[in-house]
Coordinates of C-alpha atoms in Angstrom, one line a residue:
M1117 CA 34.4 -241.7 224.3
T1118 CA 30.8 -242.6 223.9
S1119 CA 28.0 -240.3 222.7
D1120 CA 25.6 -241.0 225.9
T1121 CA 26.3 -240.9 229.7
S1122 CA 27.3 -244.0 232.3
P1123 CA 24.6 -244.6 235.3
S1124 CA 25.6 -242.7 238.0
P1125 CA 26.2 -245.0 241.2
A1126 CA 23.4 -243.6 242.9
H1127 CA 21.3 -245.7 240.4
A1128 CA 23.3 -249.4 240.9
G1129 CA 20.4 -250.1 243.2
L1130 CA 17.9 -249.8 240.8
P1131 CA 15.8 -252.5 238.3
G1132 CA 17.8 -252.6 235.3
P1133 CA 20.0 -255.3 233.2
R1134 CA 23.0 -256.6 235.2
G1135 CA 26.4 -257.6 233.8
P1136 CA 28.0 -256.8 230.7
A1137 CA 26.6 -254.3 228.0
T1138 CA 26.4 -255.4 224.5
P1139 CA 29.3 -254.0 222.7
Y1140 CA 29.8 -251.6 219.7
R1141 CA 31.6 -253.0 216.7
M1142 CA 32.3 -251.4 213.7
T1143 CA 33.9 -253.0 210.4
V1144 CA 34.2 -250.9 207.2
T1145 CA 36.8 -250.3 204.6
T1146 CA 38.3 -247.0 203.4
A1147 CA 39.7 -246.9 199.9
L1148 CA 42.7 -244.4 201.8
P1149 CA 46.0 -245.7 202.3
H1150 CA 46.4 -247.6 205.4
A1151 CA 48.9 -244.3 206.3
D1152 CA 46.1 -241.5 205.4
A1153 CA 43.6 -243.6 207.4
L1154 CA 45.3 -243.9 210.6
A1155 CA 46.4 -240.2 210.7
L1156 CA 42.8 -239.2 210.6
A1157 CA 42.2 -241.9 213.0
D1158 CA 45.0 -240.2 215.4
Q1159 CA 43.8 -236.9 214.3
R1160 CA 40.2 -237.4 215.9
L1161 CA 41.4 -239.6 218.7
G1162 CA 43.5 -236.6 219.9
A1163 CA 41.0 -233.6 219.6
W1164 CA 38.8 -235.7 221.8
L1165 CA 41.4 -236.6 224.4
K1166 CA 41.8 -233.0 224.3
Q1167 CA 38.3 -231.9 224.4
E1168 CA 37.9 -234.0 227.6
G1169 CA 40.6 -232.3 229.2
C1170 CA 43.2 -235.4 229.1
E1171 CA 46.7 -235.0 228.0
E1172 CA 47.3 -235.1 223.9
P1173 CA 49.3 -237.7 223.2
P1174 CA 52.7 -237.5 221.5
P1175 CA 53.7 -238.7 218.2
V1176 CA 54.1 -242.5 217.4
V1177 CA 57.4 -243.8 217.8
R1178 CA 57.8 -246.3 215.0
E1179 CA 60.8 -248.0 216.6
R1180 CA 60.3 -249.5 219.8
A1181 CA 62.4 -252.0 221.9
V1182 CA 61.3 -255.8 221.5
L1183 CA 60.3 -257.4 225.2
E1184 CA 63.1 -258.8 227.1
P1185 CA 62.7 -262.3 228.7
A1186 CA 62.0 -261.2 231.8
D1187 CA 58.8 -260.1 230.3
Q1188 CA 57.2 -263.3 229.9
H1189 CA 55.3 -262.5 233.3
D1190 CA 53.3 -260.4 231.3
P1191 CA 49.4 -262.0 231.5
G1192 CA 48.6 -261.0 228.1
A1193 CA 52.2 -263.0 226.0
H1194 CA 50.8 -266.3 227.0
A1195 CA 47.1 -266.0 227.4
P1196 CA 45.2 -269.1 227.2
G1197 CA 43.4 -269.4 223.5
A1198 CA 45.8 -266.5 222.5
S1199 CA 47.3 -267.0 219.0
P1200 CA 51.0 -268.7 219.1
D1201 CA 51.8 -265.9 216.9
A1202 CA 51.2 -263.3 219.8
A1203 CA 54.7 -263.9 221.2
S1204 CA 56.4 -262.3 218.2
A1205 CA 54.2 -259.4 218.1
P1206 CA 55.8 -256.4 219.1
P1207 CA 55.0 -255.0 222.3
A1208 CA 52.3 -252.0 222.6
E1209 CA 53.6 -248.5 223.6
R1210 CA 51.5 -247.7 227.1
L1211 CA 50.6 -244.0 227.7
R1212 CA 49.4 -242.5 230.9
L1213 CA 47.3 -239.7 229.8
G1214 CA 45.6 -238.8 232.9
D1215 CA 43.7 -240.4 236.1
R1216 CA 43.1 -243.8 235.2
V1217 CA 43.2 -242.9 231.2
L1218 CA 45.4 -245.4 229.3
L1219 CA 46.3 -245.5 225.8
D1220 CA 47.9 -248.6 224.2
R1221 CA 49.7 -248.2 220.9
D1222 CA 50.9 -250.7 218.5
G1223 CA 51.5 -251.8 215.2
G1224 CA 53.5 -254.1 213.1
A1225 CA 53.3 -257.0 210.5
L1226 CA 50.2 -258.7 210.0
R1227 CA 50.4 -262.9 211.0
G1228 CA 50.2 -265.2 208.6
P1229 CA 51.9 -265.5 205.2
G1230 CA 51.8 -262.7 202.4
S1231 CA 51.9 -260.4 205.6
G1232 CA 50.5 -256.8 205.4
R1233 CA 50.3 -253.9 208.2
Y1234 CA 48.2 -253.4 211.2
D1235 CA 48.1 -250.3 213.4
R1236 CA 45.8 -250.5 216.5
R1237 CA 44.7 -247.6 219.9
R1238 CA 43.5 -248.9 222.5
L1239 CA 41.8 -246.6 225.1
R1240 CA 40.8 -246.8 228.8
T1241 CA 39.0 -244.6 230.6
P1242 CA 37.1 -244.9 233.6
A1243 CA 33.3 -245.7 234.1
P1244 CA 30.9 -245.7 237.0
H1245 CA 31.9 -249.6 238.3
G1246 CA 34.0 -250.1 235.8
T1247 CA 36.0 -249.0 232.7
H1248 CA 35.3 -248.0 229.2
Q1249 CA 37.4 -249.6 226.4
L1250 CA 37.9 -247.9 223.0
T1251 CA 40.0 -250.2 220.3
L1252 CA 40.7 -249.0 217.3
T1253 CA 42.1 -251.1 214.7
V1254 CA 43.2 -250.0 211.2
A1255 CA 44.8 -253.0 208.7
T1256 CA 45.7 -253.4 205.7
G1257 CA 46.5 -256.9 203.7
P1258 CA 48.8 -257.9 200.8
E1259 CA 45.9 -258.0 198.2
G1260 CA 43.2 -255.7 199.8
P1261 CA 41.5 -253.1 200.6
T1262 CA 42.2 -250.9 204.3
W1263 CA 39.9 -251.7 206.8
V1264 CA 38.8 -250.1 209.8
R1265 CA 37.5 -251.7 213.1
L1266 CA 36.1 -249.9 216.0
E1267 CA 35.3 -251.6 219.2
A1268 CA 33.4 -249.8 222.2
E1269 CA 32.9 -252.2 225.7
T1270 CA 32.4 -251.7 229.0
H1271 CA 34.0 -253.9 231.7
T1272 CA 32.7 -254.1 235.2
T1273 CA 34.4 -254.4 238.3
G1274 CA 31.6 -255.8 240.2
T1275 CA 28.7 -257.9 240.3
G1276 CA 24.8 -257.1 240.1
V1277 CA 26.0 -253.5 238.7
R1278 CA 23.0 -252.0 237.0
T1279 CA 24.7 -251.0 233.3
P1280 CA 23.2 -249.9 230.1
C1281 CA 21.6 -253.0 227.9
R1282 CA 24.2 -251.7 224.9
V1283 CA 27.7 -249.7 224.7
P1284 CA 26.4 -246.7 222.5
V1285 CA 27.9 -245.6 219.6
P1286 CA 31.4 -243.8 220.2
E1287 CA 31.9 -240.2 219.2
L1288 CA 34.8 -241.5 217.4
A1289 CA 32.5 -243.1 215.1
R1290 CA 30.8 -240.4 214.1
T1291 CA 33.2 -238.3 213.3
L1292 CA 35.5 -240.7 211.7
L1293 CA 32.9 -242.4 208.7
P1294 CA 32.7 -239.1 206.8
L1295 CA 36.5 -238.5 207.0
L1296 CA 36.9 -242.0 205.8
D1297 CA 34.3 -242.3 203.1
A1298 CA 33.7 -245.5 204.8
A1299 CA 32.3 -248.7 202.7
D1300 CA 30.7 -251.6 202.8
G1301 CA 31.5 -253.7 199.7
P1302 CA 29.2 -251.6 197.0
A1303 CA 27.3 -249.4 199.6
A1304 CA 29.3 -246.0 201.2
V1305 CA 28.4 -246.4 205.0
Q1306 CA 27.1 -243.3 206.2
L1307 CA 25.8 -241.0 209.5
A1308 CA 21.9 -240.3 208.1
P1309 CA 19.7 -242.1 206.4
R1310 CA 19.8 -241.4 202.3
V1311 CA 16.7 -240.6 200.4
L1312 CA 16.2 -242.2 197.2
A1313 CA 14.3 -241.7 194.1
A1314 CA 12.8 -243.8 191.9
A1315 CA 16.2 -243.8 189.2
E1316 CA 18.0 -244.8 192.2
V1317 CA 16.1 -248.0 193.2
G1318 CA 18.3 -250.3 190.6
A1319 CA 21.7 -249.4 192.1
L1320 CA 20.0 -250.2 195.6
I1321 CA 18.8 -253.3 194.3
D1322 CA 22.0 -254.5 193.2
E1323 CA 23.4 -253.1 197.0
L1324 CA 21.1 -255.7 198.7
C1325 CA 22.0 -258.5 196.5
D1326 CA 25.9 -257.9 196.1
P1327 CA 27.8 -260.9 198.2
E1328 CA 30.6 -258.6 199.0
R1329 CA 28.0 -256.7 201.9
R1330 CA 28.9 -257.6 205.0
L1331 CA 26.4 -255.1 207.0
P1332 CA 22.3 -254.8 206.8
T1333 CA 20.5 -252.4 205.1
V1334 CA 17.4 -250.4 206.4
V1335 CA 15.0 -249.6 204.2
A1336 CA 12.1 -247.0 205.3
S1337 CA 8.8 -246.3 203.6
V1338 CA 7.1 -243.5 203.8
P1339 CA 3.0 -243.0 204.9
A1340 CA 0.8 -241.9 202.2
D1341 CA -0.6 -239.3 205.0
R1342 CA 2.9 -237.4 206.2
T1343 CA 4.7 -235.8 203.6
L1344 CA 8.5 -237.2 202.9
D1345 CA 10.4 -234.3 204.7
E1346 CA 8.1 -234.3 208.1
W1347 CA 8.8 -238.3 208.3
V1348 CA 12.1 -238.4 207.7
A1349 CA 12.6 -235.3 210.2
E1350 CA 10.5 -236.6 213.1
V1351 CA 10.7 -240.8 212.8
V1352 CA 13.0 -242.2 210.3
R1353 CA 16.0 -240.1 211.5
P1354 CA 15.8 -240.6 215.1
L1355 CA 14.9 -244.2 214.8
C1356 CA 18.4 -244.8 212.8
A1357 CA 20.0 -242.4 215.5
Q1358 CA 21.6 -245.7 217.1
L1359 CA 23.0 -247.3 213.4
P1360 CA 26.4 -245.1 212.2
G1361 CA 28.9 -247.8 211.2
L1362 CA 26.5 -250.7 211.4
A1363 CA 24.0 -250.6 209.0
T1364 CA 23.4 -248.5 205.8
A1365 CA 20.1 -246.9 205.8
Y1366 CA 17.6 -245.7 203.3
V1367 CA 14.3 -243.8 202.8
L1368 CA 12.0 -244.6 199.5
D1369 CA 10.2 -241.6 198.3
P1370 CA 7.1 -242.5 196.7
G1371 CA 8.0 -243.3 193.4
A1372 CA 11.2 -245.1 194.9
R1373 CA 8.7 -247.1 196.5
T1374 CA 6.4 -248.6 193.9
E1375 CA 9.9 -249.5 192.0
F1376 CA 11.2 -251.3 194.6
N1377 CA 7.9 -252.9 195.7
V1378 CA 7.4 -254.2 192.1
A1379 CA 11.1 -255.5 191.6
L1380 CA 11.3 -257.5 194.8
E1381 CA 7.6 -258.6 195.7
Y1382 CA 8.8 -261.1 198.3
H1383 CA 10.8 -258.3 200.4
A1384 CA 8.4 -255.1 199.9
V1385 CA 8.5 -252.8 202.6
Y1386 CA 5.3 -249.9 202.6
G1387 CA 2.7 -248.2 204.6
G1388 CA 5.7 -246.0 206.7
A1389 CA 7.6 -249.5 207.8
V1390 CA 10.7 -250.5 208.4
R1391 CA 12.9 -253.4 206.8
T1392 CA 16.4 -254.7 207.8
Y1393 CA 17.9 -256.5 204.6
L1394 CA 20.5 -258.8 205.8
P1395 CA 23.3 -260.1 203.8
E1396 CA 23.1 -262.2 200.8
V1397 CA 19.1 -261.4 199.8
D1398 CA 17.6 -263.7 197.3
P1399 CA 14.6 -261.5 195.6
A1400 CA 13.5 -264.3 193.5
S1401 CA 12.8 -266.7 197.1
R1402 CA 9.4 -266.3 198.4
H1403 CA 11.0 -268.3 201.6
D1404 CA 14.2 -265.8 202.0
G1405 CA 11.8 -262.9 202.8
A1406 CA 11.0 -264.5 206.0
R1407 CA 14.6 -263.6 206.7
H1408 CA 14.4 -259.8 206.8
P1409 CA 12.4 -258.4 209.6
V1410 CA 10.0 -255.5 209.5
L1411 CA 9.2 -253.0 212.1
A1412 CA 5.4 -252.0 211.3
R1413 CA 4.5 -248.1 211.4
R1414 CA 2.5 -248.6 214.6
R1415 CA 5.5 -250.2 216.8
L1416 CA 7.0 -246.6 215.5
E1417 CA 4.7 -244.5 216.7
E1418 CA 4.1 -246.3 220.0
D1419 CA 7.4 -245.8 221.3
L1420 CA 10.2 -244.7 218.6
R1421 CA 13.2 -244.9 221.6
R1422 CA 12.0 -248.3 221.9
A1423 CA 11.9 -249.3 218.0
A1424 CA 15.1 -247.4 217.6
G1425 CA 16.8 -250.1 220.0
L1426 CA 14.6 -253.2 218.1
I1427 CA 16.1 -252.0 214.9
A1428 CA 19.7 -251.6 216.3
R1429 CA 19.5 -255.3 217.4
E1430 CA 20.0 -257.0 214.3
P1431 CA 22.8 -254.8 213.0
R1432 CA 24.6 -255.1 216.8
R1433 CA 24.3 -259.6 216.7
L1434 CA 25.7 -259.2 213.1
A1435 CA 28.7 -257.1 214.1
A1436 CA 29.1 -259.7 216.6
E1437 CA 29.2 -262.6 215.3
Q1438 CA 30.2 -262.1 211.5
P1439 CA 33.8 -263.7 211.0
L1440 CA 36.7 -260.7 210.8
P1441 CA 37.6 -260.0 207.3
P1442 CA 41.5 -261.7 206.7
A1443 CA 43.4 -258.9 206.9
L1444 CA 41.8 -257.9 210.5
A1445 CA 42.1 -262.2 211.5
A1446 CA 45.6 -261.7 211.2
V1447 CA 46.0 -259.0 213.7
P1448 CA 48.2 -260.4 216.9
V1449 CA 47.0 -260.4 220.3
L1450 CA 47.5 -257.1 222.1
R1451 CA 51.0 -257.0 224.3
V1452 CA 51.1 -254.7 226.8
P1453 CA 54.7 -254.6 229.1
P1454 CA 54.6 -254.4 232.8
Q1455 CA 54.5 -251.1 234.2
A1456 CA 57.1 -249.7 237.1
P1457 CA 55.2 -248.6 240.0
R1458 CA 54.9 -244.9 240.4
P1459 CA 57.0 -243.5 243.1
G1460 CA 55.0 -243.3 246.5
H1461 CA 51.8 -245.3 245.0
G1462 CA 53.7 -248.6 245.3
P1463 CA 50.5 -250.4 246.6
N1464 CA 47.8 -248.3 244.8
D1465 CA 49.6 -248.8 241.5
A1466 CA 50.1 -252.6 242.4
A1467 CA 46.3 -253.1 242.4
A1468 CA 45.6 -251.0 239.1
R1469 CA 48.5 -253.7 237.6
D1470 CA 46.3 -256.5 238.9
E1471 CA 43.0 -255.2 238.0
L1472 CA 44.7 -254.5 234.2
A1473 CA 46.5 -257.6 234.2
A1474 CA 42.9 -259.6 235.0
L1475 CA 41.3 -257.5 231.9
A1476 CA 43.8 -258.2 229.7
H1477 CA 44.0 -262.0 230.4
E1478 CA 39.6 -261.6 230.3
E1479 CA 40.3 -259.9 227.1
Q1480 CA 42.4 -262.5 225.2
Q1481 CA 40.0 -265.1 226.1
D1482 CA 37.3 -263.4 224.8
R1483 CA 38.6 -262.5 221.6
A1484 CA 39.9 -266.6 221.1
D1485 CA 36.7 -267.5 221.9
Q1486 CA 34.5 -265.0 219.6
Q1487 CA 37.0 -266.2 216.6
A1488 CA 36.4 -269.7 217.2
R1489 CA 32.6 -268.9 217.1
A1490 CA 32.7 -267.2 214.2
D1491 CA 34.8 -269.7 212.6
E1492 CA 32.5 -272.3 213.3
L1493 CA 29.5 -270.2 212.2
E1494 CA 31.0 -269.5 208.9
R1495 CA 31.8 -273.4 208.5
A1496 CA 28.1 -274.3 209.2
R1497 CA 27.1 -271.4 206.8
H1498 CA 29.2 -273.0 203.9
S1499 CA 27.9 -276.6 205.0
L1500 CA 24.1 -275.3 204.7
R1501 CA 25.2 -273.4 201.2
R1502 CA 26.5 -276.6 200.0
E1503 CA 23.9 -278.6 200.8
R1504 CA 21.6 -276.1 199.1
R1505 CA 23.3 -276.1 196.0
H1506 CA 23.2 -280.5 196.2
G1507 CA 19.7 -280.2 196.7
A1508 CA 18.7 -277.6 194.2
A1509 CA 21.1 -279.5 191.2
Q1510 CA 18.7 -282.7 192.1
M1511 CA 15.9 -281.4 191.5
R1512 CA 17.1 -279.7 188.3
A1513 CA 18.0 -283.2 187.4
L1514 CA 14.5 -284.7 188.1
A1515 CA 12.8 -281.9 186.5
G1516 CA 14.8 -282.6 183.7
R1517 CA 14.4 -286.5 183.6
L1518 CA 10.7 -285.4 183.9
C1519 CA 10.4 -282.9 181.0
A1520 CA 12.4 -285.2 178.8
V1521 CA 11.4 -286.1 175.2
P1522 CA 10.0 -289.9 175.2
G1523 CA 12.3 -292.4 173.8
G1524 CA 15.6 -289.7 175.1
A1525 CA 15.2 -288.4 171.2
A1526 CA 17.5 -284.8 170.8
V1527 CA 15.9 -282.2 170.1
P1528 CA 17.0 -280.2 167.1
V1529 CA 17.0 -276.3 167.9
R1530 CA 14.9 -274.9 165.5
P1531 CA 15.2 -271.4 163.9
G1532 CA 13.5 -268.5 165.9
R1533 CA 13.7 -271.1 169.2
R1534 CA 16.6 -270.1 172.1
P1535 CA 19.3 -272.7 172.1
G1536 CA 18.7 -275.9 174.0
S1537 CA 15.0 -275.9 174.1
T1538 CA 11.9 -276.6 172.6
Q1539 CA 8.4 -275.5 172.2
G1540 CA 6.1 -278.1 172.4
P1541 CA 2.1 -277.5 172.1
A1542 CA 0.2 -276.0 174.2
G1543 CA -0.6 -278.5 177.6
P1544 CA -0.7 -278.4 181.2
S1545 CA 1.7 -275.6 181.7
G1546 CA 0.4 -273.5 179.1
P1547 CA 1.1 -272.7 175.7
G1548 CA 4.8 -272.4 174.2
T1549 CA 5.8 -273.6 177.8
P1550 CA 10.0 -273.9 176.8
E1551 CA 11.7 -277.1 178.2
T1552 CA 15.3 -277.5 178.8
P1553 CA 16.0 -281.2 177.6
G1554 CA 19.0 -279.6 175.4
T1555 CA 20.6 -277.7 178.1
P1556 CA 24.1 -278.8 178.6
G1557 CA 24.7 -280.9 181.5
S1558 CA 28.5 -279.9 182.0
F1559 CA 31.2 -277.2 181.0
V1560 CA 32.6 -279.6 178.2
E1561 CA 29.5 -279.8 176.5
L1562 CA 28.5 -276.0 177.2
M1563 CA 31.9 -274.5 175.9
A1564 CA 32.0 -277.3 172.7
R1565 CA 28.4 -275.8 171.9
L1566 CA 29.1 -271.9 172.1
G1567 CA 28.8 -271.7 168.4
E1568 CA 25.0 -271.6 168.7
F1569 CA 24.8 -268.5 170.0
P1570 CA 25.9 -266.2 166.7
L1571 CA 26.4 -262.7 168.4
L1572 CA 28.7 -263.9 171.0
T1573 CA 32.2 -264.4 171.3
F1574 CA 33.9 -266.0 173.6
T1575 CA 37.7 -264.6 174.0
G1576 CA 39.1 -265.9 177.5
D1577 CA 40.6 -269.1 178.8
Q1578 CA 38.7 -272.3 178.8
K1579 CA 40.3 -273.6 181.4
A1580 CA 38.7 -271.5 184.3
A1581 CA 35.1 -273.1 183.1
L1582 CA 36.3 -276.6 182.6
A1583 CA 37.9 -276.9 186.0
L1584 CA 34.0 -275.7 187.4
D1585 CA 33.3 -279.5 186.5
E1586 CA 35.6 -281.0 188.9
L1587 CA 33.3 -279.2 192.0
H1588 CA 31.0 -281.9 192.6
C1589 CA 27.5 -281.6 192.2
A1590 CA 27.4 -278.0 191.9
G1591 CA 29.3 -278.1 188.1
A1592 CA 26.0 -279.5 186.3
G1593 CA 24.1 -276.5 187.9
W1594 CA 26.3 -274.0 187.1
A1595 CA 26.6 -275.4 184.0
R1596 CA 23.0 -275.1 183.2
L1597 CA 22.3 -272.0 185.3
T1598 CA 25.8 -270.0 182.5
W1599 CA 23.4 -271.5 179.5
D1600 CA 20.6 -269.6 180.7
G1601 CA 22.9 -266.7 181.0
L1602 CA 24.0 -267.0 177.6
T1603 CA 20.7 -267.4 176.0
A1604 CA 19.0 -264.2 177.6
L1605 CA 22.5 -262.6 176.6
Q1606 CA 21.8 -263.5 172.6
E1607 CA 18.3 -262.7 172.7
Y1608 CA 19.2 -259.2 174.2
A1609 CA 21.8 -259.0 171.6
E1610 CA 19.5 -259.4 168.7
A1611 CA 17.4 -257.0 170.1
A1612 CA 20.3 -254.4 170.7
V1613 CA 21.7 -254.7 167.3
R1614 CA 18.4 -253.4 165.8
G1615 CA 17.9 -250.9 168.7
A1616 CA 14.9 -252.4 170.0
A1617 CA 16.0 -253.5 173.2
G1618 CA 15.3 -250.5 175.6
G1619 CA 18.4 -250.3 177.9
D1620 CA 21.0 -252.6 178.8
F1621 CA 21.0 -256.3 179.5
K1622 CA 20.0 -255.9 183.4
Q1623 CA 16.8 -253.6 182.3
W1624 CA 16.1 -256.6 179.7
C1625 CA 15.9 -259.0 182.6
E1626 CA 14.0 -256.8 184.5
R1627 CA 11.6 -256.5 181.8
T1628 CA 11.7 -259.4 179.7
P1629 CA 9.6 -259.5 176.3
A1630 CA 7.1 -262.2 176.1
G1631 CA 8.3 -265.2 174.3
C1632 CA 12.0 -264.3 175.2
H1633 CA 14.2 -266.5 178.2
R1634 CA 14.2 -264.7 181.5
F1635 CA 16.9 -264.4 183.5
P1636 CA 16.5 -263.4 187.0
P1637 CA 17.4 -259.4 187.1
R1638 CA 19.4 -260.0 190.8
K1639 CA 21.7 -261.9 188.9
A1640 CA 22.7 -259.4 186.3
V1641 CA 25.3 -256.7 187.5
R1642 CA 26.5 -253.7 185.8
G1643 CA 29.5 -253.4 187.2
E1644 CA 31.9 -254.1 189.8
S1645 CA 32.3 -252.2 193.0
R1646 CA 34.1 -248.8 193.9
T1647 CA 36.6 -251.2 195.8
V1648 CA 37.0 -253.7 193.1
F1649 CA 37.7 -250.7 190.4
S1650 CA 40.2 -248.8 192.5
H1651 CA 41.9 -251.6 193.7
T1652 CA 45.0 -252.0 190.5
K1653 CA 45.4 -255.8 190.7
W1654 CA 41.6 -257.0 190.9
K1655 CA 41.0 -254.4 188.3
R1656 CA 43.7 -255.9 186.2
E1657 CA 42.2 -259.2 186.8
R1658 CA 39.0 -257.8 185.0
M1659 CA 40.9 -256.9 182.0
L1660 CA 40.3 -259.3 179.5
P1661 CA 40.7 -259.8 175.8
V1662 CA 38.9 -258.3 173.0
P1663 CA 39.3 -258.0 169.3
E1664 CA 41.1 -255.0 167.8
C1665 CA 38.2 -253.5 165.9
V1666 CA 37.0 -253.2 170.1
D1667 CA 40.3 -251.7 171.6
A1668 CA 43.6 -251.2 170.3
S1669 CA 45.2 -253.0 173.1
R1670 CA 42.9 -255.9 172.4
R1671 CA 42.3 -255.9 176.6
A1672 CA 38.8 -254.4 177.9
F1673 CA 37.7 -253.9 181.4
M1674 CA 34.9 -256.3 181.9
G1675 CA 32.8 -255.3 184.9
A1676 CA 29.5 -256.6 183.8
H1677 CA 29.0 -259.9 184.9
L1678 CA 26.5 -262.6 185.6
R1679 CA 26.0 -264.0 189.0
I1680 CA 26.4 -268.2 188.7
G1681 CA 24.7 -269.8 191.5
G1682 CA 24.2 -268.2 195.0
G1683 CA 26.8 -267.3 197.8
R1684 CA 29.9 -265.0 198.2
T1685 CA 32.2 -266.8 196.0
A1686 CA 30.1 -268.2 193.6
P1687 CA 31.4 -268.5 189.8
R1688 CA 31.2 -265.4 187.9
L1689 CA 30.5 -264.9 184.1
H1690 CA 32.0 -261.4 183.1
Y1691 CA 31.4 -260.0 179.4
L1692 CA 31.4 -256.5 177.2
D1693 CA 28.2 -255.3 175.5
D1694 CA 29.4 -253.7 172.1
C1695 CA 26.3 -254.1 170.3
S1696 CA 26.2 -250.2 169.6
G1697 CA 29.8 -250.7 167.8
S1698 CA 31.2 -254.1 166.6
G1699 CA 27.2 -256.0 166.9
R1700 CA 28.6 -258.2 169.4
I1701 CA 28.7 -259.2 173.1
Y1702 CA 32.2 -260.4 173.9
V1703 CA 32.6 -263.2 177.0
G1704 CA 36.0 -262.9 178.5
Y1705 CA 35.4 -265.0 181.6
I1706 CA 33.9 -267.9 182.7
G1707 CA 35.2 -269.4 186.0
L1708 CA 35.5 -269.1 189.9
H1709 CA 34.7 -265.6 191.4
L1710 CA 37.9 -263.5 190.7
T1711 CA 39.3 -262.0 193.7
N1712 CA 37.7 -258.9 195.6
T1713 CA 36.9 -258.4 199.3
R1714 CA 35.5 -261.7 200.0
T1715 CA 37.7 -264.1 198.5
N1716 CA 41.2 -265.2 200.0

């Protein structure tokens, strides 16, 4: 079920990697309903089996008998490390489709509160010195998109066997991705790299910074001495051949490259180089740039095949280490009922059963170990993010004390100055350097001072904002950043009502006029991802109050938002820009991140 062939037995004694090959793991979402996604997967799987000369599997029988108590001898039922809920999972239906070709099918309710549904297909086919295993899982939680996970791995039956270093991309992945309209947060997951023009750079930067993104993004530049079409056909496409389902890939044309590198000075890519952007890009951080590896043009031209392996290394590692989304993590362990020996083949079938039982035991232990490692990694990341926020809050507090006016006198807001700031005489930082002694230190103070922004109207519930003060030391830092965002929105609104803004708020942030307060462009988001917009409940959460003069229903969708702080679930400020209508900006929500694919 893979696009490459396995090594032949004749190669077993040759030098090369030994042991299990690195597995392939694809995790994407689709806007299709669960049943439609599953039907597509079954159809493509059946077509491949037929092409390989195997029997086509019969339609799925939804109602299957529950395992009898005698089936407690099934090695998969109570494997060490298996979930306690595994014993209550429905048994799989096992089909024998040819010589040593086994297909297991199961489905049912997800574990845990709220439930949801999953369906799984596991195909095992013979391979030299082992077995190829392909597992496809479709899972939909009570509140979320349909998740599709495809895993391909090779189980070897002996030690010291020469194997490929990695399991190739399964053919099923290549055929399913375009049919599913697969997505990773805001990004479409496609088979081939897409060429971007200058006008599309803003969307790419939004995608890189989006906290919902799980997959790496590979961005290629074009050297000055090669044409775009030639470089894409001869270098970029072969380079990305191992990336389907593991990463998204783009090629910047010359105009897009200039725009991209101006916007991301610490994360630039040029001269024919290729860069892999891991999740949670921070364009404003010089140190963050070192996290995203670059492959120079020289390495590509020296050995393109080796370069393709290097490019695929980070996506494979990330796919193996990332925690599963809640819906997939709630899928119970596969239970396979014991098979009766076929007449006349007792000894052979007994040996086969022993082998399959051992593989099932190994698989369940591996899955439990993998989930434990992923959970530990997520705890470490969460702890690191909390420590960073704590350190940043301390630094901001120190900076505020250093910049405070001697004597602690209050600084009035003068006409023409941004709220909460003062512009003193020229000093070491340059003439008119803004200081922030008047910036609120809490959301209680911030909400009380919203009247300082005459063109902004808060229409939401203050409780969500005030609750942020209870979140340890991060609340003060979030309040200051929210104030910065409101200040920038007020200055933008003043220009927009005069027709002098030159674009929307994100463009204003990218090209902030001299003398105005600059808000980081990466934290200004034009709208929600298509996953959020197409999800009824999540969209309803973002239908926020507005005056009747804006919308007769007194509700409007506020997809535009500001990111308050870093991380996947940090607070958000949602707003509606109505400067061209009522001449105001309506802030409908300040609080913790509303529901999306990353919140649970």
